[in-house]
Amino acid sequence: MSLLLGPVLRHVGETTATVWVQTHSSGVVEVLGCSASTFEVQGCHYAMVLVDGLETGSVTEYQVHVDGEQVWPEPDATFPPSVIRTRGHTANDSLRIIFGSCRYPKTGDAKLDDKLGLDALDCYASRLPSLPVDEWPDALVLLGDQVYADELTPEARRHLAGRRSGGHRPPDEVVTFNEYEGLYRHTWGDPEIRWILSTIPTAMIFDDHDIRDDWNTSGAWRKEVNAKPWWRDRIRSGLASYWVYQHLGNLSPSELADDEDFQKVLAAEGDVWPLLVDLADRADTEVDDDKGLRFSYRWDLGRSRLIMVDSRNARILDSGDRKMLGNREFAWLKEHVNDGLDGVDHLIIGSSLPWLLPPAIGDMQMVNERAANRPGWRGKLGETVRQTADFEHWAAFAQSFLDLSHLIVDVATRDSGAPATVSVLSGDVHHSYVARADIPNAHARVHQLVCSPVHNYVPWFVKPVFKLGWSQRLARLTRRWAQHNGCPPLPFAWRDVNGPLFGNTLATLRTSGRDAEAIFEQPRGSESLDEAARVSLTG
């Protein structure tokens, strides 16, 4: 079969769409009369087809042809035909986004799969054909850990065991681009996942496991891992594969046309791996308080706006001045938050890592950052705690947390033209919740919406820690402790209005006019999910 993976429907506008595929060999890929030649990376072949000429507000079935041969839908397909649904102007400008993070693949190991439970996205995909097309989501937002490059399935471990010789590369972690290719094919290869990715526009951002656990936790972590003889190959392969499999599809056709790296890849002959090595090195290197490549992006969805923030690779660490986002990256975020905000009813910010943690845990991370910055053994102890306890969220970068908080406060308290809601979508922490920010004089309701995991197990210690973390009594104690240790005052308080929920979960953000709500569902059977929580974001 000439189609190895995909099609994956990515950015969709009012008259355009992008469709990504991986093919067995080089060729010309065609979708709805629009075509693109493949490009080659380490013997693997990919194409991004830019589809134009679609009608606004339309639903169009599509097929994929490679060198004139129809390769999608497959002959034995059991799901409905894949479609492209463009956005149009409706009376209430409704929007339905499904989102979540941390999706581990099926392993084939009965004991391990039973521990992981039912895949919420699989179940959602199986249920979807029974719903009218106009009730299908407008977008699927994947908030990190799309692949697990350091927590391998038994099959992936066996595959690597046959490839390793000598001690230069570890036997239990992927290092090469081809090994990453195997992870993506395994993770996205389920029939249910291939179909839903082919028919729901999908936005993605990475988190640490897409590269390696605790990736970019701190400058000390970077220094230690950079000393490993295999790391340079690993980070190049991880960032290059992310660019190919995830990042390209986040860009609109006009952005792809202006993207110098993409245009160089299209113009190159033969294997473009050297171009991707240069790209990965620029993305990984800090230059003048910034990174050499931006992975953050923006989607306009009618009167809603989605801004996805790279809160993992964009970190500034090597200089000793910890920042979740470099100065230029934060300036980009601020510009796109405020651009034409009068026409936005719902501002949605995606960050793989939660902005608002349980208050007690956030205070712990702020105190730990100050400890890790101290010289001598106290700083070393603080750094050990930072890495061991995964203190790497927004609160562990206190100045960046405050910068983002003040930006959101400015939006919510605008005298005129404030959106109805500001929602920060996140994952990572293997439980789900809704937190409401109590911002004085706010005209917009502000919430942190966390959905994690889509398909993974929850460690036993997570439940009591996060239940206790939301205690208001404990929060008062930890805030006094944090202030005693020199932590800055917080610009507002926040509290959980639902959760924490534990178990595999998929969340939906629904808007209608200036109303919005969040719905959390958990698998009950292979084709059904139960509603676990529903929260009004405007009531």
Short mmCIF file of N, CA and C in Angstrom, two decimals, residues 40 81 110 115 131 150 156 166 171 218 233 236 239 329 363 382 387 479:
data_model
loop_
_atom_site.label_atom_id
_atom_site.label_comp_id
_atom_site.label_asym_id
_atom_site.label_seq_id
_atom_site.Cartn_x
_atom_site.Cartn_y
_atom_site.Cartn_z
N GLU A 40 11.62 13.82 1.02
CA GLU A 40 12.23 12.63 1.64
C GLU A 40 13.05 13.02 2.86
N PRO A 81 -16.83 8.17 4.85
CA PRO A 81 -15.82 8.89 4.08
C PRO A 81 -15.28 10.09 4.87
N ALA A 110 -1.73 -7.52 27.10
CA ALA A 110 -3.06 -7.49 27.72
C ALA A 110 -3.03 -6.88 29.12
N LYS A 115 -4.28 -2.02 32.33
CA LYS A 115 -3.87 -0.98 33.27
C LYS A 115 -4.12 0.41 32.69
N LEU A 131 -23.36 10.49 15.07
CA LEU A 131 -23.86 11.85 15.26
C LEU A 131 -23.98 12.56 13.92
N ASP A 150 10.30 8.08 25.48
CA ASP A 150 11.12 7.56 26.57
C ASP A 150 10.37 6.56 27.45
N ALA A 156 8.05 -1.66 20.91
CA ALA A 156 9.08 -0.70 20.54
C ALA A 156 10.42 -1.05 21.17
N GLY A 166 26.87 -1.95 20.67
CA GLY A 166 27.77 -1.15 21.48
C GLY A 166 27.02 -0.34 22.51
N PRO A 171 19.61 1.49 25.13
CA PRO A 171 18.76 0.47 24.51
C PRO A 171 17.27 0.72 24.67
N SER A 218 15.34 22.70 33.36
CA SER A 218 16.21 23.73 33.92
C SER A 218 17.51 23.77 33.14
N ASP A 233 22.09 13.55 18.70
CA ASP A 233 21.29 12.82 17.71
C ASP A 233 19.82 12.81 18.13
N ARG A 236 18.04 16.32 17.76
CA ARG A 236 17.85 16.61 16.34
C ARG A 236 16.71 15.78 15.77
N LEU A 239 13.20 16.97 17.36
CA LEU A 239 12.69 18.24 16.84
C LEU A 239 12.39 18.15 15.35
N GLU A 329 9.45 35.79 22.09
CA GLU A 329 8.31 34.87 22.05
C GLU A 329 7.12 35.45 22.82
N ASP A 363 2.52 27.40 44.84
CA ASP A 363 3.41 28.06 45.80
C ASP A 363 4.67 27.23 46.02
N GLY A 382 17.80 22.34 45.88
CA GLY A 382 16.61 22.85 45.21
C GLY A 382 16.47 22.31 43.80
N GLN A 387 13.80 18.67 39.77
CA GLN A 387 13.75 17.60 38.78
C GLN A 387 12.98 16.39 39.29
N ARG A 479 0.70 30.19 50.94
CA ARG A 479 0.91 31.54 50.42
C ARG A 479 1.74 32.36 51.40
#
